[in-house]
Amino acid sequence: MADRMVHTPGFENIEEKNPVYSVSELNRMISLRLQTPQLQDVLVRGQVTGISKSLPGHVYFQLKDDQGKTVSCAIFKFQLPRMGGTLPANGDEIVAHGKVNLYEDQGKISLVVDRYQAAGLSLLYQQFLELRDRLMAEGLFDPQRKKKLPAHPGKVAMITSREGAVFHDVCKVAGQRDPGIPIVLIPSPVQGADAGRYLAACVRFVQRMPDID
């Protein structure tokens, strides 16, 4: 059997310079490379094709784009209750949220979906609605908790990113409507894991400023 194996010229030099991995080692290396934040929290849009359900209750399908490219997807059984018991159907255009995963036994890359939404309504907007409903249930939107806004504020504080265009856009519009109102920038990150903590600290800081309306 060994005598019939083909030895490509120059292969010996490559083998001397590079380590030889087993299939398991290679798959493990690929799996670890996929553990990046970008690939563990991803949104993918496409058309559902080839949907099927396994005996344990997992759901498998492909997402296809308008160029005919596909990506394998999986919804595990324990994720189904959070989707309200509904599943996408072949031909549905959806936006799926999940993480990229390598099934090491078969060397197969797939998108593990934990929730999805019809493409007409973005997942971000759906998350906003869920947050709004939760805050309303806590009574945070109760009219009695709201402070009346002054008709002509003397000074306005704006909490937003220093690098973004939002502050300049607001200043431009406010200047057109009432150029006499000063606007103070309170810089804070507005996205990322630590944004909430910084935004809350900035709100508390502004509340202690006596001349901010």
Coordinates of N, CA and C in Angstrom, one line a residue:
M1 N 0.8 -1.2 0.0 CA 0.0 0.0 0.0 C 0.9 1.3 0.0
A2 N 1.9 1.2 0.8 CA 2.8 2.4 0.9 C 3.5 2.7 -0.4
D3 N 3.8 1.6 -1.2 CA 4.5 1.8 -2.5 C 3.6 2.5 -3.5
R4 N 2.3 2.4 -3.4 CA 1.4 2.9 -4.3 C 1.0 4.4 -4.0
M5 N 1.5 4.9 -2.8 CA 1.1 6.3 -2.5 C 1.9 7.3 -3.3
V6 N 1.3 8.4 -3.7 CA 1.9 9.4 -4.5 C 2.6 10.4 -3.6
H7 N 3.8 10.7 -3.9 CA 4.6 11.7 -3.2 C 4.8 12.9 -4.1
T8 N 4.2 14.0 -3.8 CA 4.3 15.2 -4.6 C 5.7 15.8 -4.5
P9 N 6.4 16.1 -5.6 CA 7.7 16.7 -5.5 C 7.7 17.9 -4.6
G10 N 8.7 18.0 -3.7 CA 8.8 19.2 -2.9 C 8.1 19.1 -1.6
F11 N 7.2 18.0 -1.4 CA 6.4 17.9 -0.2 C 7.3 17.7 1.0
E12 N 8.4 17.0 0.9 CA 9.3 16.8 2.0 C 9.8 18.1 2.7
N13 N 10.0 19.1 1.8 CA 10.5 20.4 2.4 C 9.4 21.1 3.2
I14 N 8.1 21.0 2.7 CA 7.0 21.6 3.4 C 6.8 20.9 4.8
E15 N 7.0 19.6 4.8 CA 6.8 18.8 6.0 C 7.8 19.1 7.1
E16 N 9.0 19.5 6.6 CA 10.1 19.8 7.5 C 9.8 21.2 8.2
K17 N 9.2 22.1 7.5 CA 9.0 23.5 8.0 C 7.7 23.6 8.8
N18 N 6.7 22.8 8.6 CA 5.4 22.9 9.2 C 5.0 21.7 10.0
P19 N 4.4 22.0 11.2 CA 3.9 20.8 12.0 C 2.8 20.1 11.3
V20 N 2.6 18.8 11.6 CA 1.6 18.0 11.0 C 0.5 17.8 12.1
Y21 N -0.7 18.3 11.8 CA -1.8 18.2 12.8 C -2.7 17.0 12.4
S22 N -3.3 16.5 13.4 CA -4.4 15.5 13.2 C -5.7 16.3 12.8
V23 N -6.7 15.6 12.3 CA -7.9 16.2 11.9 C -8.6 16.9 13.2
S24 N -8.5 16.1 14.3 CA -9.1 16.7 15.5 C -8.4 18.0 16.0
E25 N -7.0 18.0 15.9 CA -6.3 19.2 16.2 C -6.6 20.4 15.3
L26 N -6.7 20.1 14.0 CA -7.1 21.2 13.1 C -8.5 21.7 13.4
N27 N -9.4 20.8 13.6 CA -10.8 21.3 13.9 C -10.8 22.1 15.2
R28 N -10.1 21.7 16.1 CA -10.0 22.4 17.4 C -9.5 23.8 17.2
M29 N -8.4 23.9 16.4 CA -7.8 25.2 16.1 C -8.8 26.1 15.4
I30 N -9.6 25.6 14.5 CA -10.6 26.4 13.8 C -11.7 26.8 14.7
S31 N -12.1 25.9 15.6 CA -13.2 26.2 16.5 C -12.7 27.4 17.5
L32 N -11.5 27.3 17.9 CA -11.0 28.4 18.8 C -10.9 29.7 18.1
R33 N -10.5 29.7 16.8 CA -10.4 30.9 16.0 C -11.8 31.6 15.8
L34 N -12.9 30.8 15.9 CA -14.2 31.3 15.7 C -14.8 32.0 16.9
Q35 N -14.1 31.8 18.1 CA -14.6 32.4 19.3 C -14.2 33.9 19.5
T36 N -14.5 34.6 18.4 CA -14.3 36.1 18.5 C -15.7 36.8 18.7
P37 N -15.7 37.9 19.4 CA -16.9 38.6 19.7 C -17.8 38.9 18.4
Q38 N -17.1 39.2 17.4 CA -17.9 39.5 16.1 C -18.6 38.3 15.6
L39 N -18.1 37.1 15.7 CA -18.7 35.9 15.2 C -19.6 35.2 16.3
Q40 N -19.5 35.7 17.5 CA -20.4 35.1 18.5 C -21.6 35.9 18.8
D41 N -21.8 37.0 18.1 CA -23.0 37.9 18.2 C -23.2 38.5 16.8
V42 N -23.8 37.7 15.9 CA -23.9 38.1 14.5 C -25.3 38.1 14.0
L43 N -25.7 39.0 13.1 CA -27.0 39.0 12.5 C -26.8 38.6 11.0
V44 N -27.6 37.7 10.5 CA -27.4 37.3 9.1 C -28.8 37.3 8.4
R45 N -28.9 37.9 7.3 CA -30.2 38.0 6.5 C -30.1 37.0 5.3
G46 N -31.2 36.3 5.1 CA -31.3 35.4 4.0 C -32.6 34.7 3.9
Q47 N -32.8 33.9 2.8 CA -34.0 33.1 2.6 C -33.8 31.7 3.1
V48 N -34.8 31.2 3.9 CA -34.8 29.9 4.5 C -35.0 28.9 3.4
T49 N -34.1 27.8 3.4 CA -34.3 26.7 2.5 C -33.9 25.4 3.2
G50 N -34.5 24.3 2.7 CA -34.1 23.0 3.2 C -34.3 22.8 4.7
I51 N -35.4 23.3 5.3 CA -35.6 23.2 6.7 C -36.0 21.8 7.0
S52 N -35.5 21.2 8.1 CA -35.8 19.9 8.6 C -35.7 19.8 10.1
K53 N -36.3 18.8 10.7 CA -36.2 18.6 12.2 C -35.7 17.3 12.5
S54 N -34.8 17.2 13.4 CA -34.2 15.9 13.8 C -35.0 15.2 14.9
L55 N -34.7 14.0 15.2 CA -35.5 13.2 16.2 C -35.4 13.9 17.6
P56 N -34.2 14.4 18.0 CA -34.1 15.0 19.3 C -34.9 16.4 19.4
G57 N -35.3 16.9 18.2 CA -36.1 18.1 18.2 C -35.3 19.3 17.7
H58 N -34.1 19.2 17.3 CA -33.3 20.3 16.7 C -33.8 20.6 15.3
V59 N -33.7 21.9 14.9 CA -34.1 22.3 13.6 C -32.9 22.7 12.8
Y60 N -32.8 22.3 11.5 CA -31.7 22.6 10.7 C -32.2 23.2 9.4
F61 N -31.5 24.2 8.8 CA -31.9 24.8 7.5 C -30.7 25.5 7.0
Q62 N -30.9 26.1 5.8 CA -29.9 27.0 5.2 C -30.4 28.3 5.0
L63 N -29.6 29.3 5.1 CA -29.9 30.7 4.7 C -29.2 31.0 3.4
K64 N -30.0 31.4 2.4 CA -29.5 31.7 1.0 C -29.7 33.1 0.7
D65 N -28.6 33.7 0.0 CA -28.7 35.1 -0.4 C -29.1 35.2 -1.9
D66 N -29.1 36.4 -2.4 CA -29.6 36.6 -3.8 C -28.5 36.2 -4.8
Q67 N -27.3 35.8 -4.3 CA -26.2 35.3 -5.2 C -26.1 33.8 -5.1
G68 N -27.1 33.2 -4.4 CA -27.1 31.7 -4.4 C -26.2 31.1 -3.3
K69 N -25.5 32.0 -2.6 CA -24.6 31.5 -1.5 C -25.4 31.1 -0.3
T70 N -25.0 30.0 0.4 CA -25.7 29.5 1.5 C -24.8 29.4 2.8
V71 N -25.5 29.4 3.9 CA -24.8 29.1 5.2 C -25.7 28.1 6.0
S72 N -25.1 27.1 6.6 CA -25.9 26.1 7.3 C -26.3 26.8 8.7
C73 N -27.5 26.5 9.1 CA -28.0 27.0 10.4 C -28.7 25.9 11.2
A74 N -28.6 26.1 12.5 CA -29.2 25.2 13.5 C -29.9 26.0 14.6
I75 N -31.1 25.5 14.9 CA -31.8 26.0 16.1 C -32.0 24.8 17.1
F76 N -31.3 24.8 18.2 CA -31.3 23.7 19.1 C -32.7 23.7 19.9
K77 N -33.1 22.5 20.3 CA -34.4 22.3 20.9 C -34.6 23.2 22.1
F78 N -33.6 23.5 22.9 CA -33.8 24.3 24.1 C -34.1 25.8 23.8
Q79 N -33.8 26.2 22.5 CA -34.0 27.6 22.1 C -35.4 27.8 21.6
L80 N -36.1 26.7 21.3 CA -37.4 26.8 20.7 C -38.5 27.5 21.5
P81 N -38.5 27.3 22.9 CA -39.5 28.0 23.7 C -39.4 29.5 23.6
R82 N -38.2 30.1 23.5 CA -38.1 31.5 23.5 C -38.5 32.1 22.2
M83 N -38.8 31.3 21.2 CA -39.2 31.7 19.9 C -40.7 31.6 19.8
G84 N -41.4 31.3 20.9 CA -42.8 31.2 20.9 C -43.4 30.0 20.2
G85 N -42.6 29.0 20.0 CA -43.1 27.8 19.4 C -43.2 27.9 17.9
T86 N -42.8 29.0 17.3 CA -42.9 29.2 15.8 C -41.6 28.9 15.2
L87 N -41.6 28.5 13.9 CA -40.4 28.2 13.2 C -40.5 28.8 11.8
P88 N -39.3 29.2 11.3 CA -39.4 29.8 9.9 C -39.8 28.6 8.9
A89 N -40.3 29.0 7.8 CA -40.7 28.1 6.7 C -39.8 28.3 5.5
N90 N -39.7 27.3 4.6 CA -39.0 27.5 3.4 C -39.5 28.7 2.6
G91 N -38.6 29.5 2.1 CA -39.0 30.7 1.4 C -39.1 31.9 2.2
D92 N -39.1 31.8 3.5 CA -39.2 33.0 4.4 C -37.9 33.8 4.3
E93 N -38.0 35.1 4.3 CA -36.9 36.0 4.3 C -36.8 36.5 5.8
I94 N -35.7 36.1 6.4 CA -35.5 36.4 7.8 C -34.2 37.0 8.1
V95 N -34.1 37.6 9.3 CA -32.8 38.1 9.9 C -32.6 37.2 11.1
A96 N -31.5 36.4 11.1 CA -31.3 35.5 12.2 C -30.1 36.0 13.1
H97 N -30.3 35.8 14.4 CA -29.2 36.2 15.3 C -28.6 34.9 15.9
G98 N -27.3 34.9 16.1 CA -26.7 33.7 16.7 C -25.2 33.8 16.7
K99 N -24.6 32.7 16.8 CA -23.1 32.6 16.8 C -22.6 31.5 15.8
V100 N -21.4 31.8 15.3 CA -20.8 30.9 14.3 C -20.1 29.8 15.1
N101 N -20.4 28.5 14.7 CA -19.9 27.4 15.5 C -19.3 26.3 14.5
L102 N -18.3 25.6 14.9 CA -17.8 24.5 14.2 C -18.2 23.2 14.9
Y103 N -18.9 22.3 14.2 CA -19.2 21.0 14.7 C -17.9 20.1 14.5
E104 N -17.1 20.0 15.5 CA -15.8 19.4 15.3 C -15.8 18.0 14.8
D105 N -16.8 17.2 15.1 CA -16.8 15.8 14.7 C -16.9 15.7 13.2
Q106 N -17.5 16.7 12.5 CA -17.7 16.6 11.1 C -16.9 17.8 10.4
G107 N -16.3 18.7 11.1 CA -15.7 19.8 10.5 C -16.6 20.7 9.8
K108 N -17.8 20.8 10.3 CA -18.9 21.6 9.6 C -19.2 22.9 10.4
I109 N -19.1 24.0 9.6 CA -19.4 25.3 10.2 C -20.9 25.6 10.0
S110 N -21.5 26.1 11.1 CA -22.9 26.5 11.0 C -23.2 27.7 11.9
L111 N -24.3 28.4 11.6 CA -24.8 29.5 12.4 C -25.8 28.9 13.4
V112 N -25.4 29.0 14.7 CA -26.4 28.5 15.7 C -27.3 29.6 16.1
V113 N -28.6 29.5 15.7 CA -29.5 30.6 15.8 C -30.2 30.5 17.2
D114 N -30.3 31.7 17.9 CA -31.0 31.7 19.1 C -32.3 32.5 19.0
R115 N -32.5 33.3 18.0 CA -33.7 34.0 17.7 C -33.7 34.5 16.3
Y116 N -34.8 34.8 15.8 CA -34.9 35.3 14.4 C -36.1 36.2 14.3
Q117 N -36.2 37.0 13.2 CA -37.3 37.9 12.9 C -37.5 38.0 11.4
A118 N -38.8 38.1 11.0 CA -39.0 38.4 9.6 C -38.3 39.6 9.2
A119 N -37.7 39.6 8.0 CA -36.8 40.6 7.5 C -37.4 42.0 7.5
G120 N -38.8 42.0 7.5 CA -39.4 43.3 7.5 C -39.3 44.1 8.8
L121 N -39.0 43.4 9.9 CA -38.9 44.0 11.2 C -37.6 43.6 11.8
S122 N -36.7 44.6 12.1 CA -35.4 44.3 12.5 C -35.4 43.7 13.9
L123 N -34.4 42.9 14.2 CA -34.2 42.4 15.5 C -33.9 43.5 16.5
L124 N -33.2 44.5 16.1 CA -32.9 45.6 17.1 C -34.2 46.3 17.5
Y125 N -35.1 46.5 16.5 CA -36.4 47.1 16.9 C -37.2 46.2 17.7
Q126 N -37.2 44.9 17.5 CA -37.9 44.0 18.3 C -37.3 44.0 19.7
Q127 N -36.0 44.1 19.9 CA -35.4 44.2 21.2 C -35.8 45.5 21.9
F128 N -35.9 46.5 21.1 CA -36.4 47.8 21.7 C -37.8 47.7 22.2
L129 N -38.7 47.0 21.5 CA -40.1 46.8 21.9 C -40.1 46.0 23.2
E130 N -39.3 45.0 23.3 CA -39.3 44.1 24.5 C -38.8 44.9 25.7
L131 N -37.7 45.8 25.5 CA -37.2 46.6 26.6 C -38.3 47.6 27.0
R132 N -39.0 48.2 26.0 CA -40.0 49.2 26.4 C -41.1 48.5 27.2
D133 N -41.6 47.4 26.8 CA -42.6 46.7 27.5 C -42.2 46.3 28.9
R134 N -40.9 45.9 29.1 CA -40.4 45.6 30.4 C -40.4 46.8 31.3
L135 N -39.9 47.9 30.8 CA -39.8 49.1 31.6 C -41.2 49.7 31.9
M136 N -42.1 49.5 31.0 CA -43.5 50.0 31.3 C -44.1 49.1 32.4
A137 N -43.8 47.8 32.4 CA -44.3 47.0 33.5 C -43.7 47.3 34.8
E138 N -42.5 47.9 34.8 CA -41.9 48.3 36.1 C -42.4 49.7 36.5
G139 N -43.2 50.3 35.7 CA -43.7 51.6 36.1 C -42.8 52.8 35.8
L140 N -41.8 52.6 35.0 CA -40.8 53.7 34.8 C -41.3 54.7 33.8
F141 N -42.4 54.4 33.1 CA -43.0 55.4 32.2 C -44.2 56.0 32.8
D142 N -44.4 55.9 34.1 CA -45.6 56.4 34.8 C -45.5 58.0 34.6
P143 N -46.6 58.6 34.1 CA -46.6 60.1 34.0 C -46.3 60.8 35.3
Q144 N -46.6 60.2 36.4 CA -46.3 60.9 37.7 C -44.8 61.0 38.0
R145 N -44.0 60.2 37.3 CA -42.6 60.2 37.5 C -41.9 61.2 36.7
K146 N -42.6 61.7 35.7 CA -42.0 62.6 34.7 C -42.0 64.1 35.2
K147 N -40.9 64.7 34.9 CA -40.7 66.2 35.2 C -41.1 67.0 34.0
K148 N -41.8 68.1 34.3 CA -42.3 68.9 33.2 C -41.1 69.7 32.6
L149 N -41.0 69.7 31.2 CA -39.9 70.3 30.5 C -40.2 71.8 30.5
P150 N -39.2 72.7 30.7 CA -39.4 74.1 30.6 C -39.7 74.5 29.1
A151 N -40.6 75.5 29.0 CA -40.9 76.0 27.6 C -39.7 76.6 27.0
H152 N -38.9 77.3 27.7 CA -37.7 78.0 27.2 C -36.5 77.7 28.1
P153 N -35.8 76.6 27.9 CA -34.7 76.2 28.8 C -33.5 77.2 28.7
G154 N -32.9 77.4 29.8 CA -31.7 78.3 29.8 C -30.4 77.6 29.4
K155 N -30.3 76.3 29.7 CA -29.1 75.5 29.3 C -29.5 74.0 29.2
V156 N -29.0 73.4 28.1 CA -29.3 72.0 27.9 C -28.0 71.2 27.9
A157 N -28.0 70.0 28.6 CA -26.9 69.1 28.6 C -27.3 67.9 27.7
M158 N -26.3 67.5 26.8 CA -26.6 66.4 25.9 C -25.5 65.4 26.1
I159 N -26.0 64.2 26.5 CA -25.1 63.0 26.8 C -25.0 62.2 25.5
T160 N -23.8 62.2 24.9 CA -23.6 61.4 23.7 C -22.1 61.2 23.4
S161 N -21.8 60.5 22.3 CA -20.4 60.3 22.0 C -19.8 61.6 21.4
R162 N -18.5 61.8 21.8 CA -17.8 63.0 21.3 C -17.5 62.9 19.8
E163 N -17.3 61.6 19.4 CA -16.8 61.4 18.0 C -18.0 61.4 17.0
G164 N -19.2 61.1 17.5 CA -20.3 60.9 16.6 C -20.8 62.2 16.0
A165 N -21.7 62.1 15.0 CA -22.3 63.3 14.4 C -23.5 63.8 15.1
V166 N -24.0 63.1 16.1 CA -25.3 63.4 16.7 C -25.3 64.8 17.3
F167 N -24.2 65.0 18.1 CA -24.1 66.3 18.8 C -24.1 67.5 17.9
H168 N -23.4 67.4 16.8 CA -23.3 68.5 15.8 C -24.7 68.7 15.1
D169 N -25.3 67.6 14.8 CA -26.6 67.6 14.2 C -27.7 68.3 15.1
V170 N -27.7 67.9 16.3 CA -28.6 68.5 17.3 C -28.4 70.0 17.5
C171 N -27.1 70.4 17.6 CA -26.7 71.8 17.7 C -27.2 72.6 16.5
K172 N -27.0 72.0 15.3 CA -27.4 72.7 14.1 C -28.9 73.0 14.1
V173 N -29.7 72.0 14.4 CA -31.2 72.1 14.4 C -31.6 73.1 15.5
A174 N -31.0 72.9 16.7 CA -31.4 73.7 17.8 C -31.0 75.2 17.5
G175 N -29.9 75.4 16.9 CA -29.5 76.8 16.6 C -30.4 77.4 15.6
Q176 N -31.0 76.7 14.7 CA -32.0 77.2 13.7 C -33.3 77.6 14.4
R177 N -33.6 76.8 15.4 CA -34.9 77.1 16.1 C -34.8 78.1 17.2
D178 N -33.7 78.1 18.0 CA -33.5 79.0 19.1 C -32.0 79.1 19.4
P179 N -31.4 80.0 18.7 CA -29.9 80.1 18.8 C -29.4 80.5 20.1
G180 N -30.3 81.0 21.0 CA -29.8 81.5 22.3 C -29.6 80.5 23.4
I181 N -30.0 79.2 23.1 CA -29.9 78.2 24.1 C -28.5 77.5 24.1
P182 N -27.7 77.6 25.1 CA -26.4 76.9 25.1 C -26.6 75.4 25.3
I183 N -25.8 74.6 24.6 CA -25.9 73.2 24.7 C -24.5 72.7 25.2
V184 N -24.5 71.9 26.3 CA -23.2 71.4 26.8 C -23.1 70.0 26.5
L185 N -22.0 69.6 26.0 CA -21.7 68.2 25.7 C -21.2 67.4 26.9
I186 N -21.8 66.3 27.2 CA -21.3 65.5 28.3 C -20.9 64.2 27.6
P187 N -19.6 64.0 27.3 CA -19.2 62.8 26.4 C -19.3 61.5 27.1
S188 N -19.8 60.5 26.4 CA -19.9 59.2 26.9 C -20.0 58.2 25.8
P189 N -19.4 57.0 25.9 CA -19.7 56.0 24.9 C -21.2 55.6 24.9
V190 N -21.7 55.3 23.7 CA -23.1 55.0 23.6 C -23.4 53.6 23.1
Q191 N -22.3 52.8 22.9 CA -22.5 51.4 22.5 C -21.3 50.6 23.1
G192 N -21.5 49.4 23.2 CA -20.5 48.5 23.8 C -20.9 48.0 25.1
A193 N -20.1 47.1 25.7 CA -20.5 46.5 26.9 C -20.5 47.4 28.1
D194 N -19.7 48.5 28.1 CA -19.6 49.4 29.3 C -20.4 50.7 29.1
A195 N -21.1 50.8 27.9 CA -21.8 52.0 27.6 C -22.9 52.3 28.7
G196 N -23.7 51.3 29.1 CA -24.7 51.6 30.1 C -24.2 52.2 31.4
R197 N -23.1 51.6 31.8 CA -22.5 52.1 33.1 C -22.0 53.6 33.0
Y198 N -21.4 54.0 31.8 CA -21.0 55.3 31.6 C -22.2 56.3 31.4
L199 N -23.2 55.8 30.7 CA -24.4 56.7 30.5 C -25.1 57.0 31.8
A200 N -25.2 56.0 32.6 CA -25.9 56.2 33.9 C -25.1 57.1 34.8
A201 N -23.7 57.0 34.8 CA -22.9 57.9 35.6 C -23.0 59.4 35.1
C202 N -23.1 59.5 33.7 CA -23.3 60.9 33.2 C -24.6 61.5 33.6
V203 N -25.7 60.7 33.6 CA -27.0 61.2 34.0 C -26.9 61.7 35.4
R204 N -26.3 60.9 36.3 CA -26.2 61.3 37.7 C -25.4 62.6 37.8
F205 N -24.3 62.7 37.0 CA -23.5 63.9 37.0 C -24.3 65.1 36.6
V206 N -25.1 65.0 35.5 CA -25.9 66.1 35.0 C -26.9 66.5 36.1
Q207 N -27.5 65.6 36.8 CA -28.5 65.9 37.8 C -28.0 66.8 38.9
R208 N -26.7 66.7 39.1 CA -26.0 67.6 40.2 C -25.6 68.9 39.6
M209 N -25.8 69.2 38.3 CA -25.4 70.5 37.8 C -26.6 71.5 38.0
P210 N -26.4 72.5 38.7 CA -27.5 73.4 39.1 C -28.1 74.2 38.0
D211 N -27.3 74.5 36.9 CA -27.8 75.4 35.9 C -28.3 74.7 34.7
I212 N -28.5 73.4 34.7 CA -28.9 72.6 33.6 C -30.4 72.4 33.7
D213 N -31.2 72.7 32.7 CA -32.6 72.6 32.7 C -33.0 71.2 32.1

